[in-house]
């Protein structure tokens, strides 16, 4: 791969790197674009030179289990050359391990995904591996399941999940169906660097017997196994009217199958967002967490009189949930529907699993260091083991390190894994469990808010929120680094009027908590905490805030919750100044 550019690389050296890359680019279109920019820059076109410096300032690096970035030419973008080199790295990594010499590949419906799968399959097959290409497009959880179910050495999913429409990427899974660990990501990156000229790599044609097209039976197997793992014992259930959106992603066909097979879910889809569309025309960002992303869903839920509204992100590995708040207006009023936070849904699912019963005596629940601390209290109350990991399912999937059966793992960013059928977040399995939860609440004449109040009376009100700054480009990356360095060297004495009691810096890890080194700083405040880290998938600095207010016996939970959220709002407003980004 092209080496990172020196701080003030001479134009001649830059153009040499550009032309060397373009001459070995398997895509005529991106190669032609680079040669055109090089010619213009050589003739004195400053815009062309600036564009090339941006495209060649470095190489895409492995973040959360793979590569992700904007489509375009050069080493710092997603394109056929980067995919070919990544596939060569995966092939070498698989060959060096004691695993089956086979890879499962899936893709979503983003721009370039189909061509990227073809390129990866050709390279992997050319390296002598058996390649199993899943039906296209397919949700990421199906690929994560298939990687274990088909007994292959690795899985490769072409997706950029919830990133903007201009992005694409690929996630890599190990033979256990987990997003690759740091050491494996490093090994793949080294193998990518050692791959040599892309034009010299052997390629397997589409007709090569090493390339196998998997049929829809893999989706059927995933859904059957998911129902057995996620849903409780078969019994008559109260029907649930579910408003649903796939946010222009690939979830709809599989969710329809899941709903039909459940026997108690009636699905009402947002038609304008049901078909996969890589341009995501009705949302600014196809991320259920983004403001406005679920507006059509809430309007549809109000229109059809749904019991619950749910959304998957574009590759269907995450789940958002909204419910009617009767204190805010009529069910038919979209403004009376409330989107629950990722932590709130995590608490509800955990509480539901405990109430349902039948959990293994040594069962484990797990969450991340940026998620709410409430799951720890729920685990202690239920007699379950509890684990806390770094952010992301590449860590959560490894939480049951000593073989404890996983009951539930979740992260506040809407990622949930129920049981250990697969070892990644699963927005479809979580949807089934959430629907079962709502069914039980309806049968009891209760709401999700009633269940949250019941949890709060036992463990206090936990109000959680997030502040983030999107800082793009080289300058943005430098600002993120500077903000983290400032937080470590001169942490604030107070945040939002609350005294900082202690600072936890995970730069060197925390062995006593089983946490490896990470670019994370935590501030313990009076009755609250703040955790700060750079995003692993986007050019963002993220800050996670939690405020805890105890609920005295007989106290008005609504009043306590209002006080907690007032405190949360004050802290979130104070975060930019505390980070030097006001």
Coordinates of C-alpha atoms in Angstrom, one line a residue:
X1 CA 0.0 0.0 0.0
X2 CA 1.1 3.6 -0.5
X3 CA 3.1 4.9 2.4
X4 CA 1.7 7.8 4.4
X5 CA 2.8 11.1 2.8
X6 CA 5.5 13.0 4.6
X7 CA 4.4 16.4 6.2
X8 CA 5.6 18.5 3.2
X9 CA 6.0 16.0 0.4
X10 CA 7.4 17.6 -2.8
X11 CA 5.0 17.6 -5.7
X12 CA 7.3 15.4 -7.8
X13 CA 7.4 12.7 -5.2
X14 CA 3.6 12.9 -4.8
X15 CA 3.0 12.5 -8.5
X16 CA 5.3 9.5 -8.6
X17 CA 3.3 7.8 -5.9
X18 CA 0.0 8.7 -7.7
X19 CA 1.1 7.4 -11.1
X20 CA 2.5 4.2 -9.5
X21 CA -0.8 3.6 -7.8
X22 CA -2.8 4.4 -10.9
X23 CA -0.7 2.1 -13.1
X24 CA -1.6 -0.8 -10.8
X25 CA -5.3 0.2 -10.3
X26 CA -7.6 -2.6 -11.6
X27 CA -10.4 0.0 -12.3
X28 CA -9.9 1.9 -15.5
X29 CA -12.2 4.7 -14.3
X30 CA -10.3 5.5 -11.0
X31 CA -7.0 5.0 -12.8
X32 CA -8.0 7.5 -15.5
X33 CA -9.2 10.0 -12.9
X34 CA -5.8 9.8 -11.0
X35 CA -3.8 10.2 -14.2
X36 CA -5.9 13.2 -15.2
X37 CA -5.4 14.9 -11.8
X38 CA -1.7 14.2 -11.9
X39 CA -1.4 15.8 -15.3
X40 CA -3.4 18.9 -14.1
X41 CA -1.3 19.2 -10.9
X42 CA 1.9 19.0 -12.9
X43 CA 0.7 21.8 -15.1
X44 CA 0.1 24.0 -12.0
X45 CA -3.5 23.3 -11.2
X46 CA -3.6 23.9 -7.4
X47 CA -7.0 22.4 -6.9
X48 CA -5.8 19.2 -8.6
X49 CA -2.7 19.1 -6.4
X50 CA -4.8 19.6 -3.2
X51 CA -7.2 16.9 -4.3
X52 CA -4.3 14.4 -4.8
X53 CA -2.7 15.3 -1.5
X54 CA -6.0 14.6 0.2
X55 CA -6.4 11.2 -1.7
X56 CA -2.9 10.2 -0.9
X57 CA -2.4 11.6 2.6
X58 CA -2.4 8.1 4.0
X59 CA -4.1 4.7 3.6
X60 CA -7.4 3.5 5.0
X61 CA -6.7 1.8 8.2
X62 CA -8.6 -1.0 10.0
X63 CA -11.1 0.5 12.4
X64 CA -14.0 -1.5 13.8
X65 CA -13.1 -4.9 12.3
X66 CA -12.3 -3.6 8.8
X67 CA -12.1 -0.8 6.4
X68 CA -14.6 2.0 5.9
X69 CA -14.4 5.3 4.0
X70 CA -15.7 7.4 1.1
X71 CA -15.7 6.0 -2.4
X72 CA -13.1 7.4 -4.7
X73 CA -9.6 6.8 -6.1
X74 CA -6.3 6.3 -4.2
X75 CA -5.3 4.6 -1.0
X76 CA -7.4 6.8 1.3
X77 CA -10.7 5.9 -0.3
X78 CA -12.8 2.7 -0.9
X79 CA -12.2 1.4 -4.4
X80 CA -11.4 -1.8 -6.3
X81 CA -7.6 -1.5 -5.7
X82 CA -8.2 -1.2 -1.9
X83 CA -10.7 -4.1 -2.0
X84 CA -8.3 -6.3 -4.0
X85 CA -5.5 -5.6 -1.6
X86 CA -7.7 -6.2 1.4
X87 CA -8.9 -9.6 0.0
X88 CA -5.2 -10.6 -0.6
X89 CA -4.5 -9.7 3.0
X90 CA -7.4 -11.8 4.2
X91 CA -6.4 -14.7 2.0
X92 CA -2.9 -14.7 3.4
X93 CA -4.2 -14.3 7.0
X94 CA -6.5 -17.3 6.5
X95 CA -3.8 -19.4 5.0
X96 CA -1.5 -18.7 7.9
X97 CA -4.0 -19.9 10.5
X98 CA -5.3 -23.4 11.5
X99 CA -8.8 -22.8 10.1
X100 CA -10.8 -24.1 7.2
X101 CA -9.4 -22.7 3.8
X102 CA -12.7 -21.1 3.0
X103 CA -14.4 -17.6 3.2
X104 CA -18.0 -16.5 3.3
X105 CA -18.8 -13.2 1.6
X106 CA -21.9 -11.0 1.8
X107 CA -22.8 -7.5 0.8
X108 CA -25.3 -4.8 1.3
X109 CA -26.8 -2.6 -1.4
X110 CA -24.5 0.4 -1.3
X111 CA -22.8 1.9 -4.4
X112 CA -20.0 -0.4 -5.4
X113 CA -20.9 -3.3 -3.2
X114 CA -21.7 -5.8 -6.0
X115 CA -18.4 -5.0 -7.8
X116 CA -16.4 -5.2 -4.6
X117 CA -17.8 -8.7 -3.8
X118 CA -16.8 -9.8 -7.3
X119 CA -13.3 -8.5 -6.9
X120 CA -12.9 -10.0 -3.4
X121 CA -14.2 -13.4 -4.6
X122 CA -11.8 -13.4 -7.6
X123 CA -8.8 -12.7 -5.3
X124 CA -9.8 -15.1 -2.6
X125 CA -10.5 -17.9 -5.1
X126 CA -7.3 -17.1 -6.9
X127 CA -5.4 -17.6 -3.7
X128 CA -6.8 -21.2 -3.5
X129 CA -9.6 -20.6 -1.0
X130 CA -13.2 -21.9 -1.3
X131 CA -15.4 -18.8 -1.6
X132 CA -19.1 -18.9 -0.6
X133 CA -21.0 -15.9 -1.8
X134 CA -24.2 -15.3 0.0
X135 CA -27.4 -14.2 -1.7
X136 CA -27.3 -10.5 -2.4
X137 CA -28.0 -8.2 -0.8
X138 CA -28.1 -9.6 2.7
X139 CA -28.1 -8.2 6.3
X140 CA -24.8 -8.3 8.1
X141 CA -26.2 -10.6 10.9
X142 CA -26.8 -13.3 8.2
X143 CA -23.1 -13.2 7.2
X144 CA -22.0 -13.3 10.9
X145 CA -24.2 -16.3 11.4
X146 CA -23.0 -18.0 8.1
X147 CA -19.4 -17.7 9.1
X148 CA -20.0 -20.0 12.0
X149 CA -22.7 -22.1 10.5
X150 CA -20.8 -22.9 7.3
X151 CA -17.5 -23.7 9.1
X152 CA -15.3 -21.3 7.1
X153 CA -12.0 -19.7 8.1
X154 CA -13.3 -16.1 7.7
X155 CA -16.2 -13.9 6.8
X156 CA -16.1 -10.7 4.7
X157 CA -19.0 -8.3 4.6
X158 CA -19.0 -5.5 2.2
X159 CA -20.9 -2.7 4.0
X160 CA -20.5 0.8 5.5
X161 CA -23.4 0.1 7.9
X162 CA -25.0 3.4 8.9
X163 CA -22.4 5.7 7.3
X164 CA -23.4 8.4 4.7
X165 CA -24.3 7.3 1.1
X166 CA -20.9 8.3 -0.2
X167 CA -19.1 5.6 1.9
X168 CA -18.5 1.9 1.6
X169 CA -16.3 -0.6 3.4
X170 CA -15.7 -4.2 4.4
X171 CA -15.9 -5.9 7.8
X172 CA -13.8 -9.0 8.5
X173 CA -14.9 -11.9 10.7
X174 CA -12.8 -14.7 12.1
X175 CA -13.8 -18.4 12.0
X176 CA -15.8 -18.0 15.2
X177 CA -18.0 -15.3 13.5
X178 CA -16.5 -12.5 15.6
X179 CA -15.2 -9.2 14.2
X180 CA -11.5 -9.6 14.0
X181 CA -9.4 -8.8 17.1
X182 CA -6.7 -6.2 17.1
X183 CA -3.9 -8.7 16.5
X184 CA -5.7 -10.2 13.6
X185 CA -6.4 -6.8 12.1
X186 CA -2.7 -6.0 12.3
X187 CA -1.8 -9.3 10.7
X188 CA -4.2 -8.6 7.8
X189 CA -2.8 -5.1 7.4
X190 CA 0.7 -6.5 7.2
X191 CA -0.4 -9.1 4.6
X192 CA -2.0 -6.3 2.6
X193 CA 1.3 -4.4 2.6
X194 CA 3.1 -7.5 1.5
X195 CA 0.8 -8.4 -1.3
X196 CA 2.9 -6.7 -4.0
X197 CA 1.6 -5.6 -7.3
X198 CA -2.2 -6.0 -7.6
X199 CA -1.9 -6.9 -11.3
X200 CA 0.2 -9.9 -10.4
X201 CA -2.4 -11.5 -8.1
X202 CA -4.0 -14.6 -9.5
X203 CA -7.8 -14.2 -10.0
X204 CA -10.5 -16.9 -10.1
X205 CA -13.1 -16.4 -12.8
X206 CA -16.8 -16.5 -11.9
X207 CA -17.0 -20.1 -13.3
X208 CA -14.1 -21.3 -11.2
X209 CA -15.3 -24.3 -9.0
X210 CA -13.7 -22.6 -6.0
X211 CA -16.4 -19.9 -6.2
X212 CA -19.8 -21.1 -4.9
X213 CA -23.1 -19.1 -4.9
X214 CA -25.1 -19.8 -1.8
X215 CA -28.8 -20.0 -2.1
X216 CA -31.6 -18.5 0.1
X217 CA -31.4 -21.5 2.4
X218 CA -28.8 -19.7 4.4
X219 CA -31.3 -17.0 5.3
X220 CA -33.9 -19.6 6.2
X221 CA -31.4 -21.4 8.5
X222 CA -30.5 -18.1 10.2
X223 CA -34.1 -17.2 10.8
X224 CA -35.0 -20.7 12.2
X225 CA -32.0 -20.6 14.5
X226 CA -32.7 -17.0 15.6
X227 CA -36.3 -17.9 16.6
X228 CA -35.1 -20.9 18.6
X229 CA -32.4 -18.7 20.4
X230 CA -34.3 -15.5 20.9
X231 CA -37.9 -16.3 21.6
X232 CA -39.2 -17.9 24.7
X233 CA -41.0 -21.3 24.9
X234 CA -43.8 -21.6 22.4
X235 CA -47.1 -20.4 23.8
X236 CA -50.0 -18.2 22.7
X237 CA -48.8 -14.6 22.5
X238 CA -50.7 -11.3 22.4
X239 CA -50.5 -10.0 18.8
X240 CA -48.3 -7.0 18.3
X241 CA -48.7 -4.3 15.6
X242 CA -45.2 -3.3 14.5
X243 CA -44.3 -0.2 12.4
X244 CA -41.0 -0.9 10.7
X245 CA -38.4 0.9 8.5
X246 CA -35.3 -0.5 6.9
X247 CA -34.0 3.0 6.3
X248 CA -33.5 2.1 2.6
X249 CA -31.3 -0.8 3.7
X250 CA -31.3 -4.5 3.2
X251 CA -33.4 -5.6 6.2
X252 CA -37.0 -5.6 4.9
X253 CA -37.1 -9.0 3.1
X254 CA -35.6 -10.9 6.1
X255 CA -37.7 -9.0 8.6
X256 CA -40.8 -9.8 6.7
X257 CA -39.9 -13.5 6.9
X258 CA -39.2 -13.2 10.6
X259 CA -42.5 -11.5 11.3
X260 CA -44.5 -14.0 9.3
X261 CA -42.8 -16.9 11.1
X262 CA -43.3 -15.4 14.5
X263 CA -47.0 -15.9 14.5
X264 CA -47.7 -12.8 16.6
X265 CA -46.1 -9.9 14.7
X266 CA -48.1 -7.9 12.1
X267 CA -45.6 -5.7 10.2
X268 CA -46.5 -2.2 8.9
X269 CA -43.6 -1.0 6.7
X270 CA -42.7 2.5 5.8
X271 CA -43.0 1.9 2.0
X272 CA -40.9 5.0 1.1
X273 CA -37.9 3.4 2.9
X274 CA -38.6 -0.3 2.3
X275 CA -36.6 -0.9 -0.9
X276 CA -32.8 -0.9 -0.7
X277 CA -31.5 2.4 -2.2
X278 CA -27.9 3.4 -1.9
X279 CA -28.7 7.1 -2.2
X280 CA -30.9 7.0 1.0
X281 CA -33.1 9.7 -0.5
X282 CA -35.4 10.4 2.5
X283 CA -32.7 10.8 5.2
X284 CA -29.7 13.0 5.5
X285 CA -27.8 10.2 7.3
X286 CA -29.1 6.6 7.3
X287 CA -28.4 6.3 11.0
X288 CA -31.3 5.7 13.4
X289 CA -29.5 7.7 16.0
X290 CA -29.4 10.9 13.8
X291 CA -32.1 13.6 14.5
X292 CA -34.9 13.3 11.9
X293 CA -33.9 9.8 10.6
X294 CA -37.0 8.2 12.1
X295 CA -39.5 10.9 11.3
X296 CA -41.3 8.9 8.7
X297 CA -41.4 5.9 11.0
X298 CA -43.0 7.8 13.8
X299 CA -45.6 9.3 11.4
X300 CA -46.3 5.8 10.1
X301 CA -46.6 4.3 13.6
X302 CA -49.1 7.1 14.5
X303 CA -51.1 6.5 11.3
X304 CA -51.5 2.8 11.6
X305 CA -52.0 2.8 15.4
X306 CA -48.9 0.6 16.0
X307 CA -48.0 -0.9 19.4
X308 CA -44.4 -0.2 18.8
X309 CA -42.1 1.3 16.1
X310 CA -38.8 -0.2 15.2
X311 CA -36.0 0.6 12.7
X312 CA -32.9 -1.2 11.5
X313 CA -29.9 0.6 10.1
X314 CA -29.0 -0.1 6.5
X315 CA -27.2 -3.4 7.1
X316 CA -29.7 -4.4 9.8
X317 CA -27.3 -5.1 12.5
X318 CA -28.7 -2.4 14.8
X319 CA -32.2 -1.7 16.2
X320 CA -33.9 1.4 17.3
X321 CA -37.3 1.4 19.1
X322 CA -40.0 4.0 19.7
X323 CA -43.2 3.8 21.7
X324 CA -46.3 5.9 22.3
X325 CA -46.1 8.2 25.3
X326 CA -49.7 8.6 26.4
X327 CA -48.8 11.5 28.6
X328 CA -47.7 13.5 25.5
X329 CA -50.8 13.1 23.4
X330 CA -53.0 10.8 21.3
X331 CA -51.5 7.6 19.7
X332 CA -52.3 9.2 16.3
X333 CA -50.1 12.1 17.0
X334 CA -46.5 11.5 15.7
X335 CA -45.2 14.0 18.3
X336 CA -46.5 11.7 21.1
X337 CA -44.1 8.9 20.0
X338 CA -40.8 8.7 21.8
X339 CA -37.6 7.0 20.6
X340 CA -35.9 5.1 23.4
X341 CA -32.2 5.4 23.9
X342 CA -30.0 2.5 23.2
X343 CA -29.4 2.0 26.9
X344 CA -33.1 2.1 27.7
X345 CA -33.8 -0.7 25.2
X346 CA -30.9 -2.6 26.6
X347 CA -32.3 -2.4 30.1
X348 CA -35.7 -3.5 28.9
X349 CA -34.4 -6.5 27.0
X350 CA -32.3 -7.6 30.0
X351 CA -35.2 -7.2 32.4
X352 CA -37.5 -9.1 30.1
X353 CA -35.1 -12.0 29.8
X354 CA -34.8 -12.2 33.5
X355 CA -38.6 -12.0 34.0
X356 CA -39.1 -14.6 31.3
X357 CA -36.8 -17.0 33.2
X358 CA -35.0 -20.1 32.1
X359 CA -31.6 -18.5 32.0
X360 CA -28.5 -20.6 32.6
X361 CA -27.2 -20.4 36.1
X362 CA -23.8 -19.2 35.0
X363 CA -25.2 -16.9 32.3
X364 CA -23.4 -13.6 31.4
X365 CA -24.6 -10.2 30.4
X366 CA -22.2 -7.7 29.0
X367 CA -22.0 -4.1 27.9
X368 CA -19.3 -1.5 27.1
X369 CA -17.5 1.2 29.1
X370 CA -19.5 3.9 27.4
X371 CA -22.9 2.4 28.0
X372 CA -24.9 2.9 31.1
X373 CA -23.8 1.3 34.4
X374 CA -27.3 0.1 35.1
X375 CA -26.9 -3.3 33.5
X376 CA -24.4 -4.1 36.2
X377 CA -27.1 -3.6 38.8
X378 CA -29.6 -5.6 36.9
X379 CA -27.1 -8.5 36.6
X380 CA -26.3 -8.4 40.3
X381 CA -30.0 -8.4 41.2
X382 CA -30.6 -11.4 38.9
X383 CA -27.5 -13.4 40.0
X384 CA -26.0 -13.2 36.5
X385 CA -22.3 -12.7 35.7
X386 CA -21.4 -9.2 34.3
X387 CA -18.7 -8.1 32.0
X388 CA -17.7 -4.7 30.7
X389 CA -15.5 -4.2 27.5
X390 CA -14.2 -1.6 25.2
X391 CA -16.6 -0.1 22.7
X392 CA -17.7 -2.3 19.8
X393 CA -18.8 -5.9 19.3
X394 CA -15.3 -7.1 18.5
X395 CA -14.8 -6.7 22.2
X396 CA -18.3 -7.7 23.4
X397 CA -18.2 -10.9 21.4
X398 CA -15.1 -11.9 23.5
X399 CA -16.7 -11.1 26.8
X400 CA -17.5 -14.8 27.6
X401 CA -13.8 -15.5 27.8
X402 CA -14.1 -18.5 30.1
X403 CA -17.0 -20.1 28.2
X404 CA -19.9 -18.6 30.2
X405 CA -23.1 -18.7 28.1
X406 CA -24.0 -15.3 26.8
X407 CA -27.5 -14.1 27.8
X408 CA -27.3 -10.6 26.3
X409 CA -24.7 -8.2 25.1
X410 CA -25.5 -4.6 24.2
X411 CA -23.9 -1.3 23.5
X412 CA -25.6 2.1 23.7
X413 CA -25.2 2.6 19.9
X414 CA -28.2 0.4 19.3
X415 CA -26.3 -2.9 19.1
X416 CA -27.8 -6.0 20.7
X417 CA -26.9 -9.7 20.7
X418 CA -29.2 -12.2 22.3
X419 CA -27.7 -15.5 23.2
X420 CA -24.6 -16.9 21.5
X421 CA -26.1 -18.0 18.2
X422 CA -23.9 -15.5 16.5
X423 CA -21.2 -13.3 17.9
X424 CA -22.0 -9.9 16.6
X425 CA -24.9 -7.4 17.0
X426 CA -28.1 -8.5 15.3
X427 CA -30.9 -6.0 14.6
X428 CA -33.2 -8.7 13.5
X429 CA -32.9 -11.0 16.5
X430 CA -33.2 -8.0 18.7
X431 CA -36.4 -7.0 16.9
X432 CA -38.0 -10.3 17.6
X433 CA -37.1 -10.1 21.3
X434 CA -38.3 -6.5 21.5
X435 CA -41.6 -7.6 19.9
X436 CA -41.9 -10.4 22.4
X437 CA -41.3 -7.9 25.3
X438 CA -44.1 -5.6 23.9
X439 CA -46.4 -8.6 23.6
X440 CA -45.9 -9.5 27.2
X441 CA -46.4 -5.9 28.3
X442 CA -49.6 -5.7 26.4
X443 CA -50.9 -8.9 28.0
X444 CA -50.2 -7.3 31.4
X445 CA -51.8 -4.0 30.5
X446 CA -48.4 -2.2 30.9
X447 CA -46.2 -0.1 28.7
X448 CA -42.5 0.2 28.1
X449 CA -42.6 3.4 30.3
X450 CA -44.2 1.4 33.1
X451 CA -41.4 -1.2 32.8
X452 CA -38.7 1.6 32.9
X453 CA -40.3 3.1 35.9
X454 CA -40.3 -0.3 37.7
X455 CA -36.5 -0.6 36.9
X456 CA -35.9 3.0 38.2
X457 CA -37.7 2.3 41.5
X458 CA -35.3 -0.6 42.1
X459 CA -32.0 1.0 40.8
X460 CA -32.5 4.7 40.4
X461 CA -33.0 6.8 37.3
X462 CA -30.1 6.6 34.9
X463 CA -30.2 9.4 32.3
X464 CA -27.8 8.9 29.4
X465 CA -26.9 11.1 26.5
X466 CA -24.2 11.8 24.0
X467 CA -22.4 14.8 22.5
X468 CA -20.2 14.5 19.4
X469 CA -18.2 16.7 17.1
X470 CA -17.7 15.7 13.5
X471 CA -14.2 16.9 12.5
X472 CA -13.3 15.9 9.0
X473 CA -10.0 16.1 7.0
X474 CA -6.5 16.3 8.3
X475 CA -7.2 19.4 10.4
X476 CA -10.2 17.6 12.0
X477 CA -8.0 14.6 12.9
X478 CA -5.4 16.9 14.4
X479 CA -8.1 18.6 16.5
X480 CA -9.4 15.3 17.8
X481 CA -5.8 14.3 18.9
X482 CA -5.3 17.7 20.5
X483 CA -8.6 17.5 22.4
X484 CA -7.7 14.1 23.8
X485 CA -4.2 15.2 24.8
X486 CA -5.6 18.3 26.5
X487 CA -8.1 16.2 28.4
X488 CA -5.2 14.0 29.7
X489 CA -2.7 16.7 30.5
X490 CA -5.1 19.3 32.0
X491 CA -8.5 17.7 32.8
X492 CA -11.2 20.2 34.0
X493 CA -11.8 20.6 37.7
X494 CA -15.6 20.8 37.1
X495 CA -18.0 20.0 34.3
X496 CA -21.4 21.7 34.3
X497 CA -20.9 22.7 37.9
X498 CA -20.1 19.2 39.1
X499 CA -16.7 18.5 40.7
X500 CA -14.5 16.0 38.8
X501 CA -13.7 13.4 41.5
X502 CA -11.3 11.3 39.5
X503 CA -9.9 10.8 36.0
X504 CA -9.5 7.4 34.3
X505 CA -7.1 7.2 31.4
X506 CA -7.1 3.9 29.4
X507 CA -4.1 4.8 27.3
X508 CA -2.2 2.1 29.1
X509 CA -5.2 -0.1 29.7
X510 CA -6.8 -1.2 33.0
X511 CA -5.6 -4.8 33.6
X512 CA -7.7 -5.1 36.8
X513 CA -10.8 -4.5 34.7
X514 CA -9.6 -6.7 31.9
X515 CA -9.4 -3.7 29.6
X516 CA -6.5 -3.3 27.0
X517 CA -5.0 0.1 26.1
X518 CA -7.5 2.4 24.4
X519 CA -7.8 6.1 23.5
X520 CA -10.5 6.7 26.2
X521 CA -10.6 9.1 29.1
X522 CA -13.3 8.9 31.8
X523 CA -14.3 11.6 34.3
X524 CA -16.1 10.6 37.5
X525 CA -18.3 13.4 38.7
X526 CA -20.6 13.8 41.6
X527 CA -23.6 11.7 40.7
X528 CA -22.5 11.4 37.1
X529 CA -19.8 10.4 34.7
X530 CA -18.4 11.5 31.4
X531 CA -16.5 9.2 29.0
X532 CA -14.7 10.6 25.9
X533 CA -13.2 8.8 22.9
X534 CA -12.6 9.2 19.2
X535 CA -15.0 7.2 16.9
X536 CA -13.5 4.1 15.3
X537 CA -15.6 4.4 12.2
X538 CA -16.2 8.1 11.6
X539 CA -14.2 11.4 11.9
X540 CA -15.9 12.2 15.2
X541 CA -15.0 12.9 18.8
X542 CA -17.6 11.3 21.0
X543 CA -18.6 12.1 24.6
X544 CA -20.9 9.8 26.7
X545 CA -22.7 11.2 29.7
X546 CA -24.6 9.5 32.5
X547 CA -26.4 11.0 35.4
X548 CA -27.8 8.8 38.2
X549 CA -30.5 10.0 40.6
X550 CA -31.7 7.6 43.4
X551 CA -35.4 7.1 43.8
X552 CA -36.6 7.1 47.4
X553 CA -39.4 4.8 48.4
X554 CA -42.7 6.4 47.5
X555 CA -41.1 9.1 45.4
X556 CA -42.5 10.4 42.2
X557 CA -40.4 8.7 39.5
X558 CA -41.4 11.2 36.9
X559 CA -40.1 14.1 39.1
X560 CA -36.8 12.2 39.7
X561 CA -36.5 11.5 36.0
X562 CA -37.1 15.2 35.1
X563 CA -34.4 16.2 37.6
X564 CA -32.0 13.6 36.1
X565 CA -32.6 14.8 32.6
X566 CA -32.1 18.4 33.6
X567 CA -28.8 17.5 35.1
X568 CA -27.9 15.6 31.9
X569 CA -28.8 18.6 29.7
X570 CA -26.5 20.8 31.8
X571 CA -23.6 18.4 31.4
X572 CA -24.1 17.9 27.7
X573 CA -24.1 21.7 27.3
X574 CA -20.9 22.0 29.2
X575 CA -19.0 19.3 27.4
X576 CA -17.7 21.4 24.4
X577 CA -16.1 23.9 26.7
X578 CA -14.6 21.1 28.8
X579 CA -13.0 19.6 25.7
X580 CA -11.8 22.9 24.3
X581 CA -14.1 22.6 21.3
X582 CA -16.7 25.3 22.2

